[in-house]
């Protein structure tokens, strides 16, 4: 099975900072990569699919890039409401594995 | 309103069974691939399995950790998906979410766009 890794596992940044999270697949998955945001105590929420397509209603400060095995999620200007854990997920074929998550908070 | 509502969670002893339901509304359920995802307390997300639509032969597939113990089914006349869990283990304790993949009309490029609020399953003696 393809393994998904994320880095860093956690980060602390200031409001307005540019934040980048990396996700890596152990084998190529084309662009079948999604990013989810899960705020504390809440349900996961789709941010980006197909590696770089912003889900409807998601603020434009979120962006995704990558293809194959290496992907990034960028928050161009971190806001207080972005405090959450972010998960990547491969969905090209089963098992639809999630990465271990990156916890983002405000410095 | 587009939504998924899970029910059926609770406390069960190791070796026991439980059946979760996921009621859908606000979209064409019969066209949708439905997945189950779980999350143990303080842990990450774990994909459990999925069932495809009638057009795709109601095909199911499961994570290795639940294969042979869990069964996903659906009743399109009731707009409901189910997760039958047998031979439960303490490590199955988690919040269980149902989620839709593919959006309206099933676009395989689209990931899990709708999530239920989750239902808690506790396996303990």
Coordinates of N, CA and C in Angstrom, one line a residue:
Chain A
X1 N 0.8 -1.2 0.0 CA 0.0 0.0 0.0 C 0.9 1.3 0.0
X2 N 0.3 2.3 -0.6 CA 1.1 3.6 -0.6 C 0.9 4.3 0.7
X3 N 2.1 4.8 1.2 CA 2.1 5.5 2.5 C 2.1 7.0 2.3
X4 N 1.5 7.7 3.1 CA 1.4 9.1 3.1 C 2.1 9.7 4.3
X5 N 3.0 10.7 4.1 CA 3.7 11.4 5.1 C 3.5 12.9 5.0
X6 N 3.5 13.5 6.1 CA 3.4 15.0 6.1 C 4.5 15.6 7.0
X7 N 4.9 16.8 6.6 CA 5.8 17.6 7.4 C 5.5 19.1 7.3
X8 N 5.7 19.8 8.4 CA 6.0 19.3 9.7 C 4.8 18.6 10.4
X9 N 5.0 18.0 11.5 CA 3.9 17.4 12.3 C 3.1 18.5 13.0
X10 N 3.8 19.6 13.3 CA 3.1 20.8 13.9 C 3.9 22.0 13.6
X11 N 3.2 23.2 13.6 CA 3.9 24.4 13.4 C 3.2 25.5 14.1
X12 N 3.9 26.6 14.5 CA 3.4 27.7 15.1 C 3.8 28.9 14.3
X13 N 2.9 29.8 13.8 CA 3.2 30.9 13.0 C 2.4 32.1 13.4
X14 N 2.8 33.3 13.0 CA 2.1 34.5 13.4 C 1.1 34.8 12.3
X15 N 0.1 35.6 12.8 CA -1.0 36.0 11.9 C -0.3 36.8 10.7
X16 N -0.8 36.4 9.5 CA -0.2 37.1 8.3 C 1.0 36.3 7.7
X17 N 1.5 35.4 8.4 CA 2.6 34.6 7.9 C 2.2 33.7 6.7
X18 N 3.1 33.4 5.9 CA 2.9 32.4 4.8 C 3.3 31.0 5.4
X19 N 2.4 30.0 5.3 CA 2.6 28.7 5.9 C 2.5 27.7 4.8
X20 N 3.5 26.8 4.8 CA 3.6 25.7 3.8 C 3.6 24.3 4.5
X21 N 2.8 23.4 4.1 CA 2.8 22.1 4.6 C 3.0 21.1 3.4
X22 N 3.9 20.1 3.7 CA 4.3 19.2 2.6 C 3.7 17.8 2.9
X23 N 3.3 17.2 1.8 CA 2.7 15.8 1.9 C 3.5 15.0 0.8
X24 N 3.9 13.8 1.2 CA 4.6 13.0 0.3 C 4.0 11.6 0.2
X25 N 3.8 11.1 -1.0 CA 3.3 9.7 -1.2 C 4.5 8.8 -1.5
X26 N 4.4 7.6 -1.0 CA 5.5 6.6 -1.2 C 5.6 6.1 -2.7
X27 N 4.5 6.3 -3.4 CA 4.5 6.0 -4.9 C 3.7 7.1 -5.6
X28 N 3.8 7.2 -6.9 CA 3.1 8.2 -7.6 C 1.6 8.0 -7.5
X29 N 0.9 9.1 -7.3 CA -0.6 9.1 -7.3 C -1.2 10.1 -8.3
X30 N -0.4 10.5 -9.3 CA -0.9 11.5 -10.2 C -1.3 12.8 -9.4
X31 N -2.5 13.3 -9.7 CA -2.9 14.4 -8.9 C -4.1 14.1 -8.0
X32 N -4.3 12.8 -7.6 CA -5.4 12.4 -6.8 C -5.0 12.6 -5.3
X33 N -4.9 13.9 -5.0 CA -4.5 14.3 -3.6 C -5.4 15.4 -3.2
X34 N -6.0 15.2 -2.0 CA -6.9 16.2 -1.3 C -6.3 16.7 0.0
X35 N -6.7 17.9 0.3 CA -6.4 18.5 1.6 C -7.6 18.8 2.4
X36 N -7.6 18.4 3.7 CA -8.8 18.7 4.6 C -8.3 19.5 5.8
X37 N -9.2 20.3 6.3 CA -9.0 21.1 7.5 C -9.9 20.5 8.6
X38 N -9.4 20.3 9.7 CA -10.2 19.9 10.9 C -9.9 20.8 12.1
X39 N -10.9 21.6 12.4 CA -10.8 22.5 13.5 C -11.1 21.7 14.8
X40 N -10.5 22.1 15.9 CA -10.7 21.3 17.2 C -12.2 21.0 17.4
X41 N -12.5 19.7 17.6 CA -13.8 19.3 18.0 C -14.8 19.3 16.8
X42 N -14.3 19.6 15.6 CA -15.2 19.7 14.4 C -15.0 18.6 13.4
X43 N -15.8 18.6 12.4 CA -15.8 17.6 11.3 C -14.7 18.0 10.3
X44 N -14.0 17.1 9.7 CA -13.1 17.5 8.6 C -13.9 18.2 7.5
X45 N -13.1 19.1 6.8 CA -13.7 20.0 5.8 C -12.8 20.0 4.6
X46 N -13.3 19.7 3.4 CA -12.5 19.6 2.2 C -12.0 21.0 1.8
X47 N -10.7 21.2 1.6 CA -10.2 22.5 1.2 C -9.8 22.4 -0.3
X48 N -9.1 21.4 -0.7 CA -8.5 21.3 -2.0 C -8.6 19.8 -2.5
X49 N -8.9 19.7 -3.8 CA -8.9 18.4 -4.4 C -8.2 18.4 -5.7
X50 N -7.9 17.3 -6.3 CA -7.1 17.2 -7.5 C -5.8 18.0 -7.3
X51 N -5.2 17.9 -6.2 CA -3.9 18.6 -5.8 C -4.0 20.1 -5.8
X52 N -4.8 20.7 -6.6 CA -4.7 22.2 -6.7 C -6.0 22.9 -6.9
X53 N -7.1 22.2 -7.0 CA -8.4 22.8 -7.2 C -9.1 23.2 -5.9
X54 N -9.4 24.4 -5.7 CA -10.0 24.9 -4.5 C -11.4 24.5 -4.4
X55 N -11.8 23.9 -3.3 CA -13.3 23.6 -3.2 C -14.1 24.8 -3.1
X56 N -15.3 24.8 -3.6 CA -16.2 26.0 -3.5 C -16.3 26.5 -2.1
X57 N -16.2 27.8 -1.9 CA -16.4 28.4 -0.6 C -15.1 28.5 0.2
X58 N -14.1 27.9 -0.2 CA -12.8 28.0 0.6 C -12.1 29.3 0.2
X59 N -11.6 30.0 1.2 CA -10.9 31.2 1.0 C -9.7 31.1 0.1
X60 N -9.4 32.1 -0.7 CA -8.4 32.0 -1.7 C -7.0 32.1 -1.1
X61 N -6.9 32.3 0.2 CA -5.5 32.2 0.7 C -5.0 30.8 0.8
X62 N -5.9 29.8 0.6 CA -5.4 28.4 0.6 C -5.1 28.1 -0.9
X63 N -4.0 27.4 -1.1 CA -3.7 26.9 -2.4 C -2.9 25.6 -2.3
X64 N -3.0 24.8 -3.3 CA -2.3 23.5 -3.4 C -1.5 23.3 -4.6
X65 N -0.5 22.5 -4.6 CA 0.3 22.3 -5.8 C 1.0 20.9 -5.6
X66 N 1.5 20.4 -6.8 CA 2.2 19.2 -6.8 C 1.6 18.1 -7.7
X67 N 2.3 17.1 -7.9 CA 1.8 16.0 -8.7 C 2.8 14.8 -8.5
X68 N 2.3 13.6 -8.7 CA 3.2 12.5 -8.6 C 3.3 12.0 -7.1
X69 N 4.4 12.4 -6.5 CA 4.6 12.0 -5.1 C 4.8 13.2 -4.1
X70 N 5.0 14.4 -4.6 CA 5.2 15.5 -3.7 C 4.2 16.7 -3.9
X71 N 3.6 17.1 -2.8 CA 2.5 18.0 -2.8 C 2.7 19.0 -1.7
X72 N 2.1 20.2 -1.9 CA 2.2 21.2 -0.8 C 0.8 21.9 -0.7
X73 N 0.5 22.3 0.6 CA -0.6 23.1 0.9 C 0.0 24.4 1.4
X74 N -0.4 25.5 0.9 CA 0.1 26.9 1.3 C -1.1 27.7 1.8
X75 N -0.9 28.3 2.9 CA -1.8 29.4 3.4 C -1.0 30.7 3.2
X76 N -1.5 31.5 2.4 CA -0.7 32.7 2.0 C -0.6 33.7 3.1
X77 N -1.6 33.8 3.9 CA -1.6 34.8 5.0 C -2.4 34.2 6.2
X78 N -1.7 33.6 7.1 CA -2.4 32.8 8.2 C -3.3 33.7 9.0
X79 N -4.6 33.2 9.2 CA -5.6 33.9 10.0 C -5.9 33.1 11.3
X80 N -6.4 33.8 12.3 CA -6.7 33.1 13.5 C -7.7 31.9 13.3
X81 N -8.6 32.0 12.4 CA -9.5 31.0 12.2 C -8.9 29.8 11.4
X82 N -7.7 29.9 11.1 CA -7.0 28.7 10.4 C -6.4 27.8 11.4
X83 N -6.5 28.1 12.7 CA -6.0 27.1 13.7 C -6.7 25.8 13.5
X84 N -6.0 24.7 13.2 CA -6.6 23.5 12.8 C -5.5 22.4 12.6
X85 N -6.0 21.2 12.4 CA -5.1 20.1 11.9 C -5.4 19.9 10.4
X86 N -4.4 19.8 9.6 CA -4.6 19.7 8.2 C -4.1 18.3 7.8
X87 N -4.9 17.6 7.0 CA -4.6 16.3 6.5 C -4.6 16.2 5.0
X88 N -3.6 15.5 4.5 CA -3.7 15.2 3.0 C -4.2 13.8 2.9
X89 N -4.7 13.5 1.7 CA -5.3 12.2 1.5 C -5.1 11.8 0.0
X90 N -4.7 10.6 -0.2 CA -4.6 10.0 -1.6 C -5.9 9.3 -1.9
X91 N -6.4 9.5 -3.1 CA -7.7 8.9 -3.4 C -7.7 8.3 -4.9
X92 N -6.5 8.0 -5.4 CA -6.4 7.4 -6.7 C -7.0 5.9 -6.7
X93 N -6.7 5.2 -5.6 CA -7.2 3.8 -5.5 C -7.2 3.5 -4.0
X94 N -7.9 2.4 -3.7 CA -8.0 2.0 -2.3 C -6.7 1.3 -1.9
X95 N -6.3 1.5 -0.6 CA -6.9 2.2 0.4 C -6.7 3.7 0.3
X96 N -7.8 4.5 0.6 CA -7.7 6.0 0.4 C -7.1 6.6 1.7
X97 N -5.8 6.5 1.8 CA -5.0 6.8 3.0 C -4.9 8.2 3.2
X98 N -5.0 8.6 4.5 CA -4.8 10.0 5.0 C -3.3 10.1 5.5
X99 N -2.8 11.3 5.4 CA -1.5 11.6 6.0 C -1.8 11.7 7.5
X100 N -0.7 11.7 8.3 CA -0.8 11.8 9.8 C -1.3 13.1 10.3
X101 N -1.3 14.1 9.5 CA -1.8 15.4 10.0 C -0.7 16.4 10.3
X102 N -1.0 17.7 10.2 CA -0.1 18.8 10.6 C -1.0 19.8 11.4
X103 N -0.6 20.0 12.6 CA -1.3 20.8 13.5 C -0.7 22.3 13.4
X104 N -1.6 23.2 13.1 CA -1.2 24.6 12.9 C -1.8 25.5 14.0
X105 N -1.0 26.2 14.7 CA -1.5 27.2 15.6 C -0.9 28.5 15.5
X106 N -1.3 29.5 16.3 CA -0.9 30.9 16.2 C 0.2 31.1 17.2
X107 N 1.3 31.7 16.8 CA 2.4 32.1 17.7 C 2.0 33.2 18.6
Chain B
X1 N -31.2 21.4 2.2 CA -29.8 21.4 2.7 C -29.2 20.1 2.5
X2 N -28.0 20.1 2.0 CA -27.2 18.9 1.8 C -26.6 18.5 3.1
X3 N -26.9 17.2 3.5 CA -26.3 16.8 4.8 C -26.3 15.3 4.9
X4 N -25.5 14.8 5.7 CA -25.4 13.4 6.1 C -25.5 13.3 7.6
X5 N -26.3 12.4 8.1 CA -26.5 12.3 9.6 C -26.3 10.8 9.9
X6 N -25.3 10.6 10.8 CA -25.0 9.2 11.3 C -25.8 9.0 12.5
X7 N -26.0 7.7 12.8 CA -26.7 7.3 14.0 C -26.3 5.8 14.3
X8 N -26.6 5.4 15.5 CA -26.3 4.0 15.8 C -25.1 3.7 16.7
X9 N -24.3 4.7 17.0 CA -23.2 4.5 17.8 C -23.5 4.2 19.2
X10 N -22.6 3.7 20.0 CA -22.8 3.4 21.4 C -21.7 2.5 22.0
X11 N -22.0 2.0 23.1 CA -21.0 1.1 23.9 C -21.3 -0.3 23.6
X12 N -20.3 -1.1 23.2 CA -20.4 -2.5 22.9 C -19.2 -3.2 23.5
X13 N -19.5 -4.5 23.9 CA -18.4 -5.3 24.4 C -17.5 -5.8 23.3
X14 N -16.2 -6.1 23.6 CA -15.4 -6.7 22.6 C -16.0 -8.0 22.1
X15 N -15.9 -8.2 20.8 CA -16.5 -9.4 20.2 C -18.0 -9.1 19.7
X16 N -18.5 -8.0 20.1 CA -19.9 -7.7 19.8 C -20.1 -7.1 18.4
X17 N -21.3 -6.7 18.1 CA -21.7 -6.1 16.8 C -22.4 -4.8 17.0
X18 N -22.4 -4.0 16.0 CA -23.1 -2.7 16.0 C -23.3 -2.4 14.5
X19 N -24.5 -1.7 14.2 CA -24.7 -1.3 12.9 C -25.0 0.2 12.9
X20 N -24.2 0.9 12.1 CA -24.3 2.4 12.0 C -25.1 2.7 10.7
X21 N -25.9 3.8 10.8 CA -26.6 4.3 9.7 C -26.1 5.7 9.3
X22 N -26.3 6.0 8.0 CA -25.9 7.3 7.5 C -27.1 7.8 6.6
X23 N -27.9 8.7 7.1 CA -29.0 9.2 6.3 C -28.6 10.4 5.5
X24 N -28.9 10.4 4.2 CA -28.5 11.5 3.3 C -29.7 12.3 2.9
X25 N -29.5 13.6 2.7 CA -30.6 14.5 2.2 C -29.9 15.6 1.4
X26 N -30.7 16.1 0.5 CA -30.3 17.3 -0.3 C -29.5 17.1 -1.5
X27 N -29.3 15.8 -1.8 CA -28.6 15.5 -3.1 C -29.0 14.1 -3.5
X28 N -28.6 13.7 -4.8 CA -29.0 12.5 -5.4 C -28.1 11.3 -4.8
X29 N -28.6 10.8 -3.7 CA -27.8 9.7 -3.0 C -27.5 8.6 -3.9
X30 N -28.4 8.2 -4.7 CA -28.3 6.9 -5.5 C -27.1 7.0 -6.5
X31 N -26.7 8.2 -6.8 CA -25.6 8.4 -7.8 C -24.2 8.5 -7.0
X32 N -24.3 8.5 -5.7 CA -23.1 8.8 -4.9 C -22.3 7.6 -4.4
X33 N -21.0 7.7 -4.4 CA -20.1 6.7 -3.7 C -20.0 7.2 -2.3
X34 N -20.3 6.3 -1.4 CA -20.3 6.6 0.1 C -19.2 5.9 0.8
X35 N -18.5 6.6 1.6 CA -17.3 6.1 2.3 C -17.6 6.3 3.8
X36 N -16.9 5.4 4.6 CA -16.8 5.6 6.0 C -15.3 5.8 6.4
X37 N -15.2 6.8 7.4 CA -13.9 7.2 7.9 C -14.0 7.2 9.4
X38 N -13.0 6.8 10.1 CA -13.1 6.8 11.6 C -11.9 7.6 12.1
X39 N -12.1 8.0 13.4 CA -11.0 8.8 14.1 C -11.1 8.5 15.6
X40 N -10.0 7.8 16.0 CA -9.9 7.6 17.5 C -9.6 8.9 18.2
X41 N -9.9 8.9 19.4 CA -9.7 10.2 20.2 C -8.2 10.6 20.1
X42 N -8.1 11.9 19.7 CA -6.7 12.5 19.6 C -5.8 11.9 18.5
X43 N -6.4 11.1 17.6 CA -5.7 10.5 16.5 C -6.1 11.1 15.2
X44 N -5.5 10.6 14.1 CA -5.8 11.0 12.8 C -6.9 10.3 12.2
X45 N -7.2 10.6 10.9 CA -8.3 10.0 10.2 C -7.9 8.7 9.5
X46 N -8.8 7.7 9.6 CA -8.5 6.4 9.0 C -9.7 6.1 8.1
X47 N -9.4 5.8 6.9 CA -10.4 5.4 5.9 C -10.8 4.0 6.2
X48 N -12.1 3.7 6.3 CA -12.6 2.4 6.6 C -13.0 1.6 5.4
X49 N -13.8 2.2 4.5 CA -14.2 1.5 3.3 C -15.2 2.3 2.6
X50 N -15.7 1.7 1.4 CA -16.7 2.5 0.6 C -17.6 1.5 -0.1
X51 N -18.7 2.1 -0.6 CA -19.7 1.4 -1.4 C -20.0 2.3 -2.6
X52 N -19.9 1.8 -3.8 CA -20.2 2.6 -5.0 C -21.7 2.5 -5.3
X53 N -22.1 3.2 -6.3 CA -23.5 3.3 -6.7 C -23.9 2.1 -7.5
X54 N -25.2 2.0 -7.7 CA -25.8 0.9 -8.5 C -25.2 0.8 -9.8
X55 N -24.9 1.9 -10.5 CA -24.3 2.0 -11.8 C -22.9 1.3 -11.8
X56 N -22.3 1.3 -10.6 CA -21.0 0.7 -10.4 C -21.1 -0.6 -9.6
X57 N -22.3 -1.3 -9.7 CA -22.5 -2.6 -9.1 C -22.4 -2.6 -7.6
X58 N -22.6 -1.5 -7.0 CA -22.6 -1.4 -5.5 C -21.3 -2.0 -5.0
X59 N -20.2 -1.8 -5.7 CA -18.9 -2.4 -5.3 C -18.4 -1.9 -4.0
X60 N -17.9 -2.8 -3.2 CA -17.4 -2.4 -1.8 C -15.9 -2.8 -1.8
X61 N -15.2 -2.1 -0.9 CA -13.8 -2.4 -0.6 C -13.5 -1.8 0.8
X62 N -12.6 -2.5 1.5 CA -12.4 -2.1 2.9 C -10.9 -2.0 3.2
X63 N -10.6 -1.2 4.3 CA -9.3 -1.2 4.8 C -8.9 -2.6 5.4
X64 N -7.6 -2.9 5.4 CA -7.2 -4.2 5.8 C -7.5 -4.4 7.3
X65 N -7.6 -3.3 8.1 CA -7.8 -3.4 9.5 C -9.2 -3.9 9.8
X66 N -10.2 -3.7 8.9 CA -11.6 -4.1 9.1 C -12.1 -5.2 8.2
X67 N -11.3 -5.5 7.2 CA -11.7 -6.4 6.1 C -12.1 -7.8 6.8
X68 N -13.3 -8.3 6.4 CA -13.8 -9.5 7.0 C -14.6 -9.3 8.2
X69 N -14.6 -8.2 8.8 CA -15.4 -7.9 10.0 C -16.4 -6.9 9.8
X70 N -16.2 -5.9 8.9 CA -17.1 -4.8 8.6 C -17.7 -5.0 7.3
X71 N -19.0 -4.6 7.1 CA -19.7 -4.6 5.8 C -20.4 -3.4 5.6
X72 N -20.2 -2.8 4.4 CA -20.9 -1.6 4.1 C -22.1 -1.9 3.1
X73 N -23.2 -1.4 3.3 CA -24.3 -1.6 2.4 C -25.1 -0.3 2.2
X74 N -26.1 -0.3 1.4 CA -26.9 0.9 1.2 C -28.3 0.5 0.8
X75 N -29.2 1.4 1.0 CA -30.6 1.3 0.6 C -31.0 2.6 -0.1
X76 N -30.9 2.6 -1.4 CA -31.1 3.9 -2.1 C -32.6 4.4 -2.0
X77 N -33.5 3.5 -1.7 CA -34.9 3.9 -1.5 C -35.1 4.7 -0.2
X78 N -34.1 4.5 0.7 CA -34.2 5.2 2.0 C -33.1 6.3 2.1
X79 N -32.3 6.4 1.0 CA -31.2 7.4 1.0 C -30.3 7.2 2.2
X80 N -30.0 5.9 2.5 CA -29.2 5.6 3.7 C -28.1 4.6 3.4
X81 N -26.9 4.8 3.9 CA -25.8 3.9 3.9 C -25.7 3.3 5.3
X82 N -25.1 2.1 5.3 CA -24.9 1.4 6.6 C -23.5 0.9 6.7
X83 N -23.1 0.7 8.0 CA -21.8 0.1 8.3 C -22.1 -1.0 9.4
X84 N -22.1 -2.2 9.0 CA -22.3 -3.3 9.9 C -20.9 -3.7 10.5
X85 N -20.7 -3.7 11.8 CA -19.5 -3.9 12.4 C -19.6 -5.2 13.3
X86 N -18.9 -6.2 13.0 CA -18.9 -7.5 13.7 C -17.5 -7.7 14.4
X87 N -17.5 -8.6 15.3 CA -16.2 -9.0 16.0 C -15.4 -7.8 16.4
X88 N -16.1 -6.9 17.0 CA -15.5 -5.6 17.4 C -14.3 -5.8 18.4
X89 N -13.3 -4.9 18.2 CA -12.1 -4.9 19.1 C -12.0 -3.6 19.8
X90 N -11.3 -3.5 20.8 CA -11.1 -2.2 21.6 C -10.5 -1.2 20.6
X91 N -9.7 -1.6 19.7 CA -9.0 -0.6 18.8 C -10.0 -0.1 17.7
X92 N -11.2 -0.6 17.7 CA -12.2 0.0 16.8 C -12.9 1.2 17.4
X93 N -12.6 1.5 18.7 CA -13.2 2.6 19.4 C -12.8 3.9 18.6
X94 N -13.8 4.7 18.2 CA -13.6 5.9 17.4 C -14.9 6.6 17.1
X95 N -14.7 7.8 16.6 CA -15.9 8.5 16.0 C -15.9 8.0 14.5
X96 N -17.1 7.6 14.1 CA -17.2 7.1 12.7 C -18.0 8.1 11.9
X97 N -17.4 8.6 10.8 CA -18.0 9.5 9.9 C -18.4 8.8 8.6
X98 N -19.5 9.2 8.1 CA -19.8 8.8 6.7 C -19.5 10.1 5.8
X99 N -19.2 9.8 4.6 CA -18.8 10.9 3.7 C -19.0 10.6 2.3
X100 N -19.3 11.6 1.5 CA -19.6 11.4 0.1 C -18.3 11.7 -0.8
X101 N -18.0 10.9 -1.7 CA -17.0 11.2 -2.6 C -17.6 11.5 -4.0
X102 N -17.0 12.5 -4.6 CA -17.3 12.7 -6.1 C -18.3 13.8 -6.4
X103 N -18.9 14.4 -5.4 CA -19.9 15.5 -5.7 C -21.1 15.1 -6.4
X104 N -21.9 16.0 -6.9 CA -23.1 15.7 -7.6 C -22.8 15.1 -8.9
X105 N -23.4 14.0 -9.3 CA -23.2 13.3 -10.6 C -21.9 12.5 -10.6
X106 N -21.3 12.4 -9.5 CA -20.0 11.6 -9.3 C -18.9 12.0 -10.3
X107 N -18.1 12.9 -9.8 CA -16.8 13.3 -10.5 C -15.7 12.6 -9.7
X108 N -15.0 11.6 -10.3 CA -14.0 10.9 -9.6 C -12.8 11.8 -9.2
X109 N -12.7 13.0 -9.8 CA -11.6 13.9 -9.4 C -11.8 14.6 -8.1
X110 N -13.1 14.5 -7.7 CA -13.5 15.2 -6.5 C -13.4 14.3 -5.3
X111 N -12.9 14.8 -4.2 CA -12.7 13.9 -3.0 C -13.9 14.0 -2.1
X112 N -13.7 13.9 -0.8 CA -14.8 13.8 0.2 C -15.4 15.2 0.5
X113 N -16.5 15.5 -0.2 CA -17.0 16.9 -0.1 C -18.1 17.1 0.9
X114 N -18.7 16.0 1.4 CA -19.7 16.2 2.4 C -19.4 15.2 3.5
X115 N -19.5 15.6 4.7 CA -19.2 14.8 5.9 C -20.4 14.8 6.9
X116 N -20.7 13.7 7.5 CA -21.6 13.8 8.6 C -21.0 14.3 9.9
X117 N -21.8 14.4 10.9 CA -21.2 14.9 12.2 C -20.5 13.9 13.0
X118 N -20.7 12.6 12.6 CA -20.0 11.5 13.3 C -20.8 10.9 14.3
X119 N -20.6 9.6 14.6 CA -21.2 8.9 15.7 C -20.1 8.1 16.5
X120 N -20.2 8.2 17.8 CA -19.1 7.6 18.6 C -19.4 6.1 18.9
X121 N -18.4 5.3 18.6 CA -18.4 3.9 18.9 C -17.4 3.6 20.0
X122 N -17.8 3.0 21.1 CA -16.9 2.6 22.2 C -16.9 1.1 22.4
X123 N -15.8 0.5 22.2 CA -15.7 -1.0 22.4 C -15.0 -1.2 23.7
X124 N -15.7 -1.7 24.7 CA -15.1 -1.8 26.1 C -15.9 -2.8 26.9
X125 N -15.2 -3.5 27.7 CA -15.9 -4.5 28.7 C -16.2 -3.8 30.0

